[in-house]
Each structure stands twice: as structure tokens, then as C-alpha cells.
Amino acid sequence: MTDAPKISNRDLEKQISFFKDFLEKNGYYYNISRLYTLPKYDEKYAASEIKKYWENFIRANKGQEVLGNINFYVHTPFCRSRCEYCSFPSWELKDEKKLDEYVEYLIENFRFFRKTFSKIKFRNIYFGGGTPNILSSAQIEKLFSALFRNFNFADDPKERIWTYEFNSSVGELSKISLLRKFGFNRISFGVQSFSEKILLFNRRDSQKYETVKKAIETAKKNKFDIVNADLIAGFSTDTPDTFADSFQKLTAMRPTTITVYGLYPPSDKYLASHFKMNYPQYFKTYYPKKIPKLLKKAYDIAGKNGYDARPFGSMDFFWQFNDIRQLKKFNPRKSRGREYGGEFSSSSPSSTFGLGPFSRSYLRGTLEYQQSASQSRFDPEIKIYSGRKLSANDEMLRFVISSMEHGNILRPREFAGIFDKEIIDVFPYAMNALKKKKKMREKKGVFELFFKDSGEKFIFASFFAYESMAKK
Ligand SMILES: C[S@@+](CC[C@H](N)C(=O)[O-])C[C@H]1O[C@@H](n2cnc3c(N)ncnc32)[C@H](O)[C@@H]1O
Ligand code: SF4
């Protein structure tokens, strides 16, 4: 182990204030997962080049665990109408023909990549959006038939989670049983709130309580292993009572899991019109005060209704409440790649193959890329992907940020197991800064971290990001 470099108090304070300034000027970065997106995607690729990357990746990792943990992601970039709060990329559908075209487009992609993955069994599938259930039943059938004809997936249902995101106000609920018929075992409903005022104010008033209830009932009748429903906490007119009311109503419908997201305002414009604030004000004054009050209510109600959750931190951005009894029945086999949540996951040795505009893909230790342009017809030679190559150094940073994101803990043994290096040798300066400011304590071989809010967490995560970039 190398000796930690000495940092003078003066230098340390200077760095902290530098990161603080950066944070103030770029309020978007209160969420440390945004540190992943700091490096620019400078390179452009066509599908033919992406194909070669995957082929080389599969060859280079022959026999390794990572090849049994590749996830398949499909983005549906359309919605019936755009909800005002939404930070996910999609277009309002203006022309129904676009959906047929899109299904064709995806199927052409399947054919093009079929051979590349002929020896791979994908683990998880995630259809995210946008609104994947904007496709008609016939379109879904056509798409899935082609998907399962062209690719192989883990055989054991307990080894895989196949998710479909579903907006219950769009189209017929009969699509729910169709998804189950094709083997999907997790369905995720966007609910956000049951307050009519909030829904109206956010242009989501097409959603009706009765329809959500029916949709969750239908999913449960169809025996999905996991029925998830999302709520958002922190809308401008949300109060502890309106939030508690939504949470209570949702627990009564008994989804397997309830995911609560802290509102992450999608734009300056949204913040100005709904909150009369800018990002720093929102994250400094509003979010840390309001969210704990709303979440406290959720914890009380969850506890009384058989839902469990890990203790929450006020600087978190999402919380998952689980109906333990229902979840136990599913009892997925332990596999590090199984908790795929649609975005590229980090600490597990998984990778992701994504298709469709805005989809993101990740070849662990090699490349990450996003489809940044759309095509009406598939053309393998047009450079529609932007990305960047990944070094071991990038992966080590990803490990740290992800550990900080999913709990305030760093596990040096896990780090050494994956990278064959000591975390303290790779990030001596950042680790020293944490120690010196008494933000870290070693206990039973792990480092526990203590931050007073998301801003502070961001500042210390930046130490790691800068130390990593300085190595280039
Ligand atoms: C990709 S969206 C798909 C939702 C689906 N189209 C629907 O409307 O039911 C997944 C989830 O992200 C969450 N979400 C969207 N925008 C958000 C924001 N600005 N802040 C926090 N959560 C957000 C919502 O809870 C939403 O259900
Ligand atoms: S919440 Fe769902 S329906 Fe609303 S804009 Fe976002 S993706 Fe579309």
C-alpha cells in the first residue's frame, strides 16, 4: 500500500470550495449519478462498428461471468402526451404510422445483431420509455416474436427479470396478460400521484384512480412476480397529507414494490414555473426540508401495511418499499447481474445491449454509448451512436460513485476483488480528504461515510471523479 499523500488543510479547503462553486453553478449535479455523465461522449459510431465492439467483447470475455450477465434494453421513445415533470426522453406521438415503422426498425436491428449474440444468453430484459405500452397488442406480438426468434435468454425464470414499463392510462389493459404470456415477470406502472390537482398541474390528468387500481389488479391476477408502482415525492403542491394520501391509496392496491422518486426537476423552465426557484435553491432549501417530511409519512404508512424499506437518507433520490411476503414468493436466485433497473448498472459485473433512440449501452471495461439520433429506416453505416471508450480507471470510478449512490459505504474488499488493487492506492487523495474531514470511518473492514446532505456528498464524490480524470 502506498503512503497517502499529505494534504494541507489550506489545500483541502480550497478544493472543497472549488467543488462547491462548481455545484452552485451547475445545480444539475446534486445527484451524484450525474458525475457519470461529466465525461463527454466524443466519439461517433455506426451500427456496423458497434457490432464489431460487441463481437470483440464477447471473444475477449469468453468463459467470464460478465457474459452471463448481459441485459437487453429497448427504449420506446413515444408517449401519448408529455407529462410536464418528466425527465425521460420521448416524443409526443403525432402520427400512428410511426409505431409500425418503429417496430420494423427494431426488428431490422434484431436481424442485424442476431449473429453477434448467437452464443449469448441475455439475462434481463427491460422495455423502458417513454411509454412501451403505446404499441398495440399486434405490434407487441410482432416485436416479441421477432425478439425471441433472434436472441436467447436465461432459461430459468428465477434467474431473470423481464420488465415492461406500463402507463395504465394508455391503451387497453388486456396487453398486461399478453406481456405475461411472453414471459415478462415484472411490470412497472407509473402512478406518480393520486392528487387530481397535482396530475392536472403536471398535464397527467388523463390518469384515473380506478384505471390504476384495475391495472394493478390485472397484473396481480396474471401472476407477475413483481408488480411495481412509481410515485414521485416533492411536486410543488405536494404536502405531507397529499403525499400520504397517495401512498396510502397505493399500498391498499398491494403492488409488490412501491418506488418513490424524489422529484428531479426536468428543466429550469419547469422549476421557474412550478417553484419560482432555480436548481441551487431547489436542492439547497426545498428538497432537503420537504422530502424527509413526505418520506416520514411513507415510512409510517408502509410499516403499518406490511411494506419494508431500508432506512432512508434525506439525500437519496429514490426509495423502494417492498411487500416482503409477496417478494419472498419470487425469491430470485442470487446473481450479481439480476438487479437491472433499465439504466446501466454499475457495481455488478453486468453489461447492457440497448436498442432504440436514447437507449444506452454498456460493454463493461470497454465502451459505453447512446443512440443519439433516430432513423426512420435502419442503416448500419450511419453514425447514430455517441460514446466513449472505458478504461479500468473509469470502471473504478464507476464502482465508487455507485457505492456512494446505493448507500454510504465503500467496500475495499469488493473493490480489490474486482480490480485487483487497493481502493486507497487508487484514490489516495480522495480517501484522505474524507478521512481528514471526518466524513469516513472504518468499521469491520468497510468504510462508512457520513454526509449531511446531497450537496456535501456530491462535493466528496467529486474528489474521486477529479482524481480519476487527473490520471488520464
Ligand atoms: C421512464 S418513466 C416511464 C413511466 C411511464 N411512461 C408512465 O408514465 O407510467 C419511469 C418513472 O420515472 C419517474 N420520473 C419521471 N420523471 C421524473 C422526474 N423528473 N423526477 C423523478 N422521477 C421521475 C416516474 O415515476 C416514472 O414512472
Ligand atoms: S411520465 Fe411516462 S407518459 Fe409521462 S412523459 Fe414521462 S415517459 Fe411519457
Coordinates of N, CA and C and ligand atoms in Angstrom, one line a residue, residues 76 78-90 129-132 165 167 170 190 192 203-204 232, ligand 2:
T76 N -38.7 2.8 -25.9 CA -39.8 3.2 -26.8 C -39.9 4.8 -26.6
F78 N -41.8 7.1 -27.4 CA -43.1 7.8 -27.7 C -44.0 7.8 -26.5
C79 N -44.7 8.9 -26.3 CA -45.8 9.0 -25.3 C -47.0 9.6 -26.0
R80 N -48.2 9.3 -25.4 CA -49.5 9.9 -25.9 C -49.4 11.4 -25.7
S81 N -49.0 11.8 -24.5 CA -48.7 13.3 -24.3 C -47.6 13.3 -23.3
R82 N -46.9 14.5 -23.3 CA -45.7 14.6 -22.4 C -46.2 15.1 -21.0
C83 N -45.9 14.4 -19.9 CA -46.2 14.9 -18.6 C -45.1 16.0 -18.3
E84 N -45.5 17.1 -17.7 CA -44.6 18.2 -17.6 C -43.3 18.0 -16.7
Y85 N -43.5 17.1 -15.7 CA -42.4 16.9 -14.8 C -41.3 15.9 -15.3
C86 N -41.6 15.3 -16.4 CA -40.9 14.1 -16.8 C -39.5 14.4 -17.3
S87 N -38.5 13.7 -16.8 CA -37.1 13.9 -17.2 C -36.6 12.8 -18.2
F88 N -37.5 12.0 -18.6 CA -37.1 10.9 -19.5 C -37.3 11.3 -21.0
P89 N -36.5 10.8 -21.9 CA -36.6 11.3 -23.3 C -37.7 10.5 -24.0
S90 N -38.6 11.3 -24.6 CA -39.6 10.7 -25.5 C -40.3 11.9 -26.3
G129 N -39.2 3.6 -21.3 CA -39.6 4.7 -22.1 C -39.4 6.0 -21.6
G130 N -40.2 6.9 -22.2 CA -41.4 6.8 -23.0 C -42.4 5.8 -22.4
T131 N -43.3 5.4 -23.3 CA -44.4 4.5 -23.0 C -44.4 3.3 -23.8
P132 N -43.7 2.2 -23.4 CA -43.7 1.0 -24.2 C -45.1 0.4 -24.5
E165 N -42.4 -1.4 -18.7 CA -43.0 -0.2 -18.1 C -44.3 0.1 -18.7
N167 N -47.9 2.5 -18.7 CA -48.8 3.7 -18.2 C -50.2 3.2 -18.4
V170 N -52.8 4.5 -21.0 CA -52.6 4.4 -22.4 C -53.0 3.1 -22.9
G190 N -46.3 3.6 -13.9 CA -46.0 5.0 -13.4 C -47.4 5.4 -12.8
Q192 N -47.2 8.1 -9.9 CA -46.7 9.5 -9.6 C -47.5 10.1 -8.4
R203 N -50.1 18.1 -16.3 CA -50.6 17.5 -17.6 C -50.6 16.0 -17.6
R204 N -51.0 15.4 -16.5 CA -51.2 14.0 -16.5 C -52.6 13.6 -16.0
I232 N -44.0 9.9 -7.2 CA -43.0 11.0 -7.1 C -43.3 11.8 -5.9
Ligands
SF4_2 S1 -44.1 10.0 -17.2 FE1 -44.3 8.4 -18.8 S2 -46.0 9.2 -20.0 FE2 -45.3 10.9 -18.9 S3 -43.9 11.9 -20.3 FE3 -42.7 10.6 -18.9 S4 -42.5 8.7 -20.0 FE4 -44.1 9.8 -21.0

